[in-house]
Amino acid sequence: MASIQLSMSIPSFSAEARTDWAHLTQWAQLLERCGFDRLLVSEHIAFGMNMDAYADPRLGGTTGGRQPTGPDGPWLEPLTVLTYLAARTDRIRLGTNILLAALRPAAILAKTVATLDVLSGGRVDLGVGVGWQREEYEVVGLDFDKRGAILDQTLDVCSRLWRENEVSYFSPSLSFERIHQMPKPVQPGGVPIWVSGTVNRAVARRLARFGKYWIPWGQDARDLADGIGRMRAAVERAGGDPHGFGVTGSLRVTPGPDDRPDLAAVATDAAALAKAGATDLRLTHWPARFGTGERTLCDFVDAVRAAAGG
């Protein structure tokens, strides 16, 4: 069985105002010591008042989901957070889950991410998606209904600026000639792009063109084996390699009879996700009741790796 990777999201947001973000460093260093491959932070630029859109799958939301902070909860900018954590870690990879990449001018995003990759020694992963909130696009002057096309153009420009010494680009909305941007990312071919979304033609095309990994969403994440099969077929129809991308599987941890993490259940879930085709197991939430004890988290990592072949 191929080695599987293990990732975890750490909270760079809060439901309440806070003055101390030291937990970011504590979590990053703890995950590194316990052998996680990757830490992840998420993003929101700003909020409107329509929190119900978070649960609308037609907009990219999750059925039954609830936005965790309300409109006034603080959210730190993710690329800044990852730069901060790059200086406080040595090995662990640094990723976004997800970055709303279309909200940034492409050349600025390419420069920012390349700089982070250089300073971190080539440890960056860029997870991207279109998001669910119309107001977030409006506040930066972009058309929410064109968010997919804007994201594709952003990824196209970034990928070319990362790979090519001189870039010319022509489209109805963006044109430039003979642009040079240095330094390039440390990672050959540029920073790996993780494409988030459900199985549909637009996401499949995006994954075929730019993605090295797929972050399934909604029902495709809940029935991973079926989702992977349909996405491989969709990527092939889009002209991509149906086996040329890795896949994220969402891993949850629940309490056992002793009110500690149920490692047997975790192992069962990890093995099932690996069998379904996941190459990256992603822990999206570590319950506060389990604390941040190093031995507990390291035992969790050992159980997952033993079960999933990592």
Tab-separated table of C-alpha atoms in Angstrom:
chain	number	residue	atom	x	y	z
A	1	MET	CA	0.000	0.000	0.000
A	2	ALA	CA	1.376	3.433	-0.896
A	3	SER	CA	2.311	5.792	1.891
A	4	ILE	CA	-0.588	8.033	2.835
A	5	GLN	CA	-0.281	11.623	4.020
A	6	LEU	CA	-1.885	13.116	7.099
A	7	SER	CA	-3.079	16.724	7.351
A	8	MET	CA	-4.871	18.772	9.987
A	9	SER	CA	-6.631	22.137	9.996
A	10	ILE	CA	-5.752	24.528	12.808
A	11	PRO	CA	-8.082	27.394	13.799
A	12	SER	CA	-6.945	30.754	12.431
A	13	PHE	CA	-10.370	32.172	13.257
A	14	SER	CA	-12.458	32.595	16.373
A	15	ALA	CA	-16.107	33.040	17.247
A	16	GLU	CA	-15.075	35.723	19.748
A	17	ALA	CA	-12.588	38.576	19.756
A	18	ARG	CA	-9.172	37.508	20.977
A	19	THR	CA	-5.841	39.158	21.640
A	20	ASP	CA	-3.666	36.036	21.788
A	21	TRP	CA	-3.031	33.779	18.790
A	22	ALA	CA	-0.208	31.781	20.415
A	23	HIS	CA	-2.197	28.584	19.860
A	24	LEU	CA	-1.235	28.735	16.165
A	25	THR	CA	2.436	28.219	16.963
A	26	GLN	CA	1.638	25.634	19.629
A	27	TRP	CA	-0.514	23.610	17.229
A	28	ALA	CA	1.969	23.873	14.346
A	29	GLN	CA	4.885	22.667	16.445
A	30	LEU	CA	2.819	19.921	18.049
A	31	LEU	CA	1.673	18.597	14.683
A	32	GLU	CA	5.249	18.637	13.432
A	33	ARG	CA	6.534	16.718	16.478
A	34	CYS	CA	3.776	14.107	16.142
A	35	GLY	CA	4.547	13.441	12.488
A	36	PHE	CA	1.751	15.149	10.575
A	37	ASP	CA	2.694	15.872	6.974
A	38	ARG	CA	0.764	19.110	6.624
A	39	LEU	CA	-1.033	21.835	8.570
A	40	LEU	CA	-3.872	23.800	7.009
A	41	VAL	CA	-5.562	27.146	7.547
A	42	SER	CA	-8.735	28.481	5.969
A	43	GLU	CA	-9.888	31.879	4.789
A	44	HIS	CA	-12.530	34.527	4.630
A	45	ILE	CA	-11.777	38.073	3.557
A	46	ALA	CA	-15.008	39.613	4.883
A	47	PHE	CA	-18.628	38.720	5.621
A	48	GLY	CA	-22.053	39.913	4.665
A	49	MET	CA	-25.131	39.145	6.747
A	50	ASN	CA	-26.477	36.166	4.767
A	51	MET	CA	-24.992	33.343	6.839
A	52	ASP	CA	-27.583	30.892	5.486
A	53	ALA	CA	-25.693	30.771	2.176
A	54	TYR	CA	-23.080	28.627	3.946
A	55	ALA	CA	-25.548	25.725	3.867
A	56	ASP	CA	-26.610	26.170	0.226
A	57	PRO	CA	-24.867	23.625	-2.028
A	58	ARG	CA	-25.987	25.564	-5.124
A	59	LEU	CA	-23.555	28.293	-4.039
A	60	GLY	CA	-20.740	25.961	-2.999
A	61	GLY	CA	-21.904	25.541	0.578
A	62	THR	CA	-22.553	22.374	2.560
A	63	THR	CA	-26.050	21.072	3.285
A	64	GLY	CA	-26.679	21.330	7.007
A	65	GLY	CA	-23.494	23.295	7.577
A	66	ARG	CA	-23.179	26.315	9.851
A	67	GLN	CA	-20.755	29.170	9.476
A	68	PRO	CA	-18.640	28.881	12.645
A	69	THR	CA	-18.135	32.499	13.736
A	70	GLY	CA	-20.925	34.746	12.523
A	71	PRO	CA	-20.130	37.914	10.584
A	72	ASP	CA	-18.036	39.532	13.352
A	73	GLY	CA	-15.732	36.654	14.258
A	74	PRO	CA	-12.067	37.424	13.483
A	75	TRP	CA	-10.378	35.536	10.632
A	76	LEU	CA	-6.646	35.890	10.008
A	77	GLU	CA	-5.360	36.129	6.435
A	78	PRO	CA	-4.054	32.620	5.621
A	79	LEU	CA	-0.911	33.343	3.601
A	80	THR	CA	0.258	35.705	6.341
A	81	VAL	CA	-0.434	33.020	8.946
A	82	LEU	CA	1.503	30.410	6.959
A	83	THR	CA	4.466	32.768	6.598
A	84	TYR	CA	4.389	33.299	10.372
A	85	LEU	CA	4.294	29.537	10.971
A	86	ALA	CA	6.984	28.793	8.381
A	87	ALA	CA	9.431	30.646	10.617
A	88	ARG	CA	8.389	28.527	13.610
A	89	THR	CA	8.561	25.075	12.014
A	90	ASP	CA	11.140	23.087	10.072
A	91	ARG	CA	9.528	20.175	8.238
A	92	ILE	CA	5.747	20.255	8.163
A	93	ARG	CA	4.090	21.396	4.943
A	94	LEU	CA	1.942	24.536	4.961
A	95	GLY	CA	-1.379	24.561	3.129
A	96	THR	CA	-4.624	26.411	2.561
A	97	ASN	CA	-8.000	24.722	2.918
A	98	ILE	CA	-9.109	26.649	1.024
A	99	LEU	CA	-7.817	29.944	-0.372
A	100	LEU	CA	-10.300	32.037	-2.335
A	101	ALA	CA	-7.621	32.630	-4.915
A	102	ALA	CA	-9.856	34.537	-7.332
A	103	LEU	CA	-10.137	37.417	-4.859
A	104	ARG	CA	-6.497	38.368	-5.447
A	105	PRO	CA	-4.886	39.750	-8.606
A	106	ALA	CA	-3.106	36.795	-10.201
A	107	ALA	CA	0.374	38.339	-10.352
A	108	ILE	CA	0.157	39.416	-6.697
A	109	LEU	CA	-0.929	35.936	-5.633
A	110	ALA	CA	1.848	34.326	-7.697
A	111	LYS	CA	4.454	36.582	-6.087
A	112	THR	CA	3.143	36.085	-2.548
A	113	VAL	CA	2.963	32.295	-2.790
A	114	ALA	CA	6.358	32.003	-4.522
A	115	THR	CA	7.917	34.117	-1.771
A	116	LEU	CA	6.395	31.911	0.919
A	117	ASP	CA	7.618	28.801	-0.895
A	118	VAL	CA	11.164	30.172	-1.101
A	119	LEU	CA	11.272	31.259	2.549
A	120	SER	CA	9.805	27.958	3.786
A	121	GLY	CA	12.170	25.808	1.745
A	122	GLY	CA	9.513	24.507	-0.632
A	123	ARG	CA	6.824	23.498	1.865
A	124	VAL	CA	3.718	25.197	0.431
A	125	ASP	CA	0.491	23.612	-0.862
A	126	LEU	CA	-2.190	25.839	-2.379
A	127	GLY	CA	-5.728	24.565	-1.870
A	128	VAL	CA	-8.216	26.655	-3.833
A	129	GLY	CA	-11.959	26.919	-4.354
A	130	VAL	CA	-14.640	29.388	-5.391
A	131	GLY	CA	-16.318	29.811	-2.007
A	132	TRP	CA	-20.000	30.315	-1.190
A	133	GLN	CA	-20.405	33.992	-0.329
A	134	ARG	CA	-21.459	36.593	-2.882
A	135	GLU	CA	-20.576	39.528	-0.605
A	136	GLU	CA	-16.945	38.423	-0.471
A	137	TYR	CA	-16.632	38.956	-4.204
A	138	GLU	CA	-18.580	42.192	-4.169
A	139	VAL	CA	-16.318	43.772	-1.555
A	140	VAL	CA	-13.293	43.384	-3.848
A	141	GLY	CA	-15.220	44.449	-6.952
A	142	LEU	CA	-15.615	41.063	-8.647
A	143	ASP	CA	-18.641	39.352	-10.186
A	144	PHE	CA	-19.658	36.393	-8.017
A	145	ASP	CA	-21.373	34.737	-10.973
A	146	LYS	CA	-18.052	34.659	-12.865
A	147	ARG	CA	-16.037	33.296	-9.949
A	148	GLY	CA	-15.161	30.007	-11.648
A	149	ALA	CA	-13.795	31.698	-14.753
A	150	ILE	CA	-11.862	34.200	-12.634
A	151	LEU	CA	-10.325	31.373	-10.599
A	152	ASP	CA	-9.280	29.512	-13.759
A	153	GLN	CA	-7.580	32.611	-15.138
A	154	THR	CA	-5.861	33.235	-11.805
A	155	LEU	CA	-4.482	29.688	-11.706
A	156	ASP	CA	-3.398	29.903	-15.343
A	157	VAL	CA	-1.427	33.110	-14.758
A	158	CYS	CA	0.107	31.852	-11.500
A	159	SER	CA	1.176	28.552	-13.052
A	160	ARG	CA	2.834	30.299	-15.968
A	161	LEU	CA	4.589	32.895	-13.820
A	162	TRP	CA	5.933	30.101	-11.622
A	163	ARG	CA	7.281	28.061	-14.552
A	164	GLU	CA	8.243	30.467	-17.321
A	165	ASN	CA	10.924	33.152	-17.354
A	166	GLU	CA	8.952	35.423	-19.680
A	167	VAL	CA	5.155	35.394	-19.853
A	168	SER	CA	2.706	37.037	-22.231
A	169	TYR	CA	-1.006	36.646	-21.651
A	170	PHE	CA	-4.028	37.761	-23.640
A	171	SER	CA	-7.679	37.466	-22.643
A	172	PRO	CA	-10.706	39.798	-22.735
A	173	SER	CA	-10.189	40.700	-19.061
A	174	LEU	CA	-6.399	40.590	-18.691
A	175	SER	CA	-3.571	41.206	-21.100
A	176	PHE	CA	0.164	41.718	-20.612
A	177	GLU	CA	3.362	41.124	-22.568
A	178	ARG	CA	6.817	39.867	-21.729
A	179	ILE	CA	6.509	39.858	-17.959
A	180	HIS	CA	9.318	38.504	-15.758
A	181	GLN	CA	8.672	37.562	-12.125
A	182	MET	CA	11.325	36.236	-9.767
A	183	PRO	CA	12.011	34.324	-7.656
A	184	LYS	CA	10.323	31.155	-8.827
A	185	PRO	CA	8.997	28.715	-6.212
A	186	VAL	CA	11.528	26.207	-4.897
A	187	GLN	CA	9.283	23.295	-5.862
A	188	PRO	CA	9.863	22.177	-9.472
A	189	GLY	CA	6.962	23.211	-11.693
A	190	GLY	CA	5.585	25.556	-9.062
A	191	VAL	CA	3.510	25.185	-5.917
A	192	PRO	CA	1.155	22.154	-5.941
A	193	ILE	CA	-2.479	23.160	-6.447
A	194	TRP	CA	-5.279	21.349	-4.641
A	195	VAL	CA	-8.663	21.872	-6.334
A	196	SER	CA	-11.767	21.832	-4.147
A	197	GLY	CA	-15.254	21.082	-5.387
A	198	THR	CA	-17.893	18.559	-6.348
A	199	VAL	CA	-17.784	16.380	-9.443
A	200	ASN	CA	-18.831	18.666	-12.260
A	201	ARG	CA	-17.436	19.726	-15.611
A	202	ALA	CA	-15.880	22.997	-14.397
A	203	VAL	CA	-14.070	21.435	-11.439
A	204	ALA	CA	-12.927	18.483	-13.560
A	205	ARG	CA	-11.464	20.846	-16.169
A	206	ARG	CA	-9.747	22.834	-13.399
A	207	LEU	CA	-8.300	19.669	-11.905
A	208	ALA	CA	-7.167	18.383	-15.311
A	209	ARG	CA	-5.398	21.663	-16.136
A	210	PHE	CA	-3.940	22.749	-12.822
A	211	GLY	CA	-4.490	20.326	-9.977
A	212	LYS	CA	-2.250	17.726	-8.425
A	213	TYR	CA	-4.862	16.900	-5.781
A	214	TRP	CA	-8.629	16.970	-5.433
A	215	ILE	CA	-10.469	18.050	-2.271
A	216	PRO	CA	-13.938	16.464	-2.614
A	217	TRP	CA	-16.953	18.401	-1.380
A	218	GLY	CA	-20.476	17.573	-0.264
A	219	GLN	CA	-21.837	14.165	-1.231
A	220	ASP	CA	-18.642	13.347	-3.142
A	221	ALA	CA	-16.728	13.598	0.131
A	222	ARG	CA	-19.297	11.517	1.980
A	223	ASP	CA	-19.210	8.681	-0.601
A	224	LEU	CA	-15.560	8.925	-1.512
A	225	ALA	CA	-15.200	5.787	-3.627
A	226	ASP	CA	-18.111	6.777	-5.858
A	227	GLY	CA	-16.891	10.375	-6.039
A	228	ILE	CA	-13.385	9.337	-7.049
A	229	GLY	CA	-14.702	7.066	-9.787
A	230	ARG	CA	-16.890	9.787	-11.257
A	231	MET	CA	-14.169	12.428	-10.982
A	232	ARG	CA	-11.612	10.224	-12.741
A	233	ALA	CA	-14.069	9.778	-15.599
A	234	ALA	CA	-14.804	13.517	-15.705
A	235	VAL	CA	-11.100	14.435	-15.709
A	236	GLU	CA	-10.487	12.008	-18.551
A	237	ARG	CA	-13.301	13.599	-20.559
A	238	ALA	CA	-11.668	16.963	-19.869
A	239	GLY	CA	-8.429	15.734	-21.440
A	240	GLY	CA	-6.544	15.079	-18.197
A	241	ASP	CA	-4.915	12.022	-16.661
A	242	PRO	CA	-7.654	10.186	-14.712
A	243	HIS	CA	-5.022	8.779	-12.351
A	244	GLY	CA	-2.817	11.872	-12.245
A	245	PHE	CA	-4.133	13.408	-9.028
A	246	GLY	CA	-4.243	12.571	-5.342
A	247	VAL	CA	-7.440	12.749	-3.278
A	248	THR	CA	-8.272	14.055	0.173
A	249	GLY	CA	-10.438	12.059	2.548
A	250	SER	CA	-12.033	13.708	5.593
A	251	LEU	CA	-11.201	11.986	8.868
A	252	ARG	CA	-13.136	12.549	12.087
A	253	VAL	CA	-12.225	11.616	15.630
A	254	THR	CA	-14.863	10.786	18.233
A	255	PRO	CA	-14.689	9.935	21.943
A	256	GLY	CA	-14.506	6.352	23.143
A	257	PRO	CA	-15.937	4.871	26.355
A	258	ASP	CA	-13.155	6.471	28.434
A	259	ASP	CA	-13.838	9.921	26.922
A	260	ARG	CA	-10.545	9.742	25.030
A	261	PRO	CA	-10.156	9.524	21.242
A	262	ASP	CA	-11.603	6.268	19.916
A	263	LEU	CA	-8.468	5.097	18.112
A	264	ALA	CA	-10.041	1.825	16.974
A	265	ALA	CA	-12.799	3.739	15.172
A	266	VAL	CA	-10.239	6.148	13.722
A	267	ALA	CA	-8.195	3.210	12.409
A	268	THR	CA	-11.271	1.660	10.796
A	269	ASP	CA	-12.211	4.926	9.100
A	270	ALA	CA	-8.642	5.571	7.933
A	271	ALA	CA	-8.370	2.111	6.390
A	272	ALA	CA	-11.711	2.542	4.617
A	273	LEU	CA	-10.721	5.939	3.194
A	274	ALA	CA	-7.393	4.589	1.982
A	275	LYS	CA	-9.144	1.639	0.343
A	276	ALA	CA	-11.569	4.052	-1.365
A	277	GLY	CA	-8.610	5.861	-2.928
A	278	ALA	CA	-7.702	8.701	-0.548
A	279	THR	CA	-4.034	9.663	-0.569
A	280	ASP	CA	-4.319	12.441	2.030
A	281	LEU	CA	-6.303	11.984	5.231
A	282	ARG	CA	-7.452	15.318	6.534
A	283	LEU	CA	-8.479	15.873	10.144
A	284	THR	CA	-10.693	18.954	10.063
A	285	HIS	CA	-11.372	19.240	13.785
A	286	TRP	CA	-9.728	18.082	17.018
A	287	PRO	CA	-12.358	18.245	19.787
A	288	ALA	CA	-11.421	20.527	22.678
A	289	ARG	CA	-12.390	17.815	25.171
A	290	PHE	CA	-9.321	15.822	24.097
A	291	GLY	CA	-6.968	18.682	24.939
A	292	THR	CA	-3.630	19.157	23.194
A	293	GLY	CA	-1.617	16.493	24.982
A	294	GLU	CA	1.276	15.381	22.807
A	295	ARG	CA	0.997	11.685	23.624
A	296	THR	CA	-2.705	11.604	22.756
A	297	LEU	CA	-2.176	13.249	19.369
A	298	CYS	CA	0.877	11.138	18.560
A	299	ASP	CA	-1.094	7.986	19.398
A	300	PHE	CA	-3.734	9.175	16.955
A	301	VAL	CA	-1.103	9.596	14.219
A	302	ASP	CA	0.319	6.128	14.898
A	303	ALA	CA	-3.140	4.544	14.710
A	304	VAL	CA	-3.947	6.248	11.391
A	305	ARG	CA	-0.625	5.374	9.774
A	306	ALA	CA	-0.771	1.754	10.902
A	307	ALA	CA	-4.292	1.371	9.508
A	308	ALA	CA	-3.848	3.319	6.272
A	309	GLY	CA	-0.381	2.203	5.251
A	310	GLY	CA	1.400	5.470	6.034
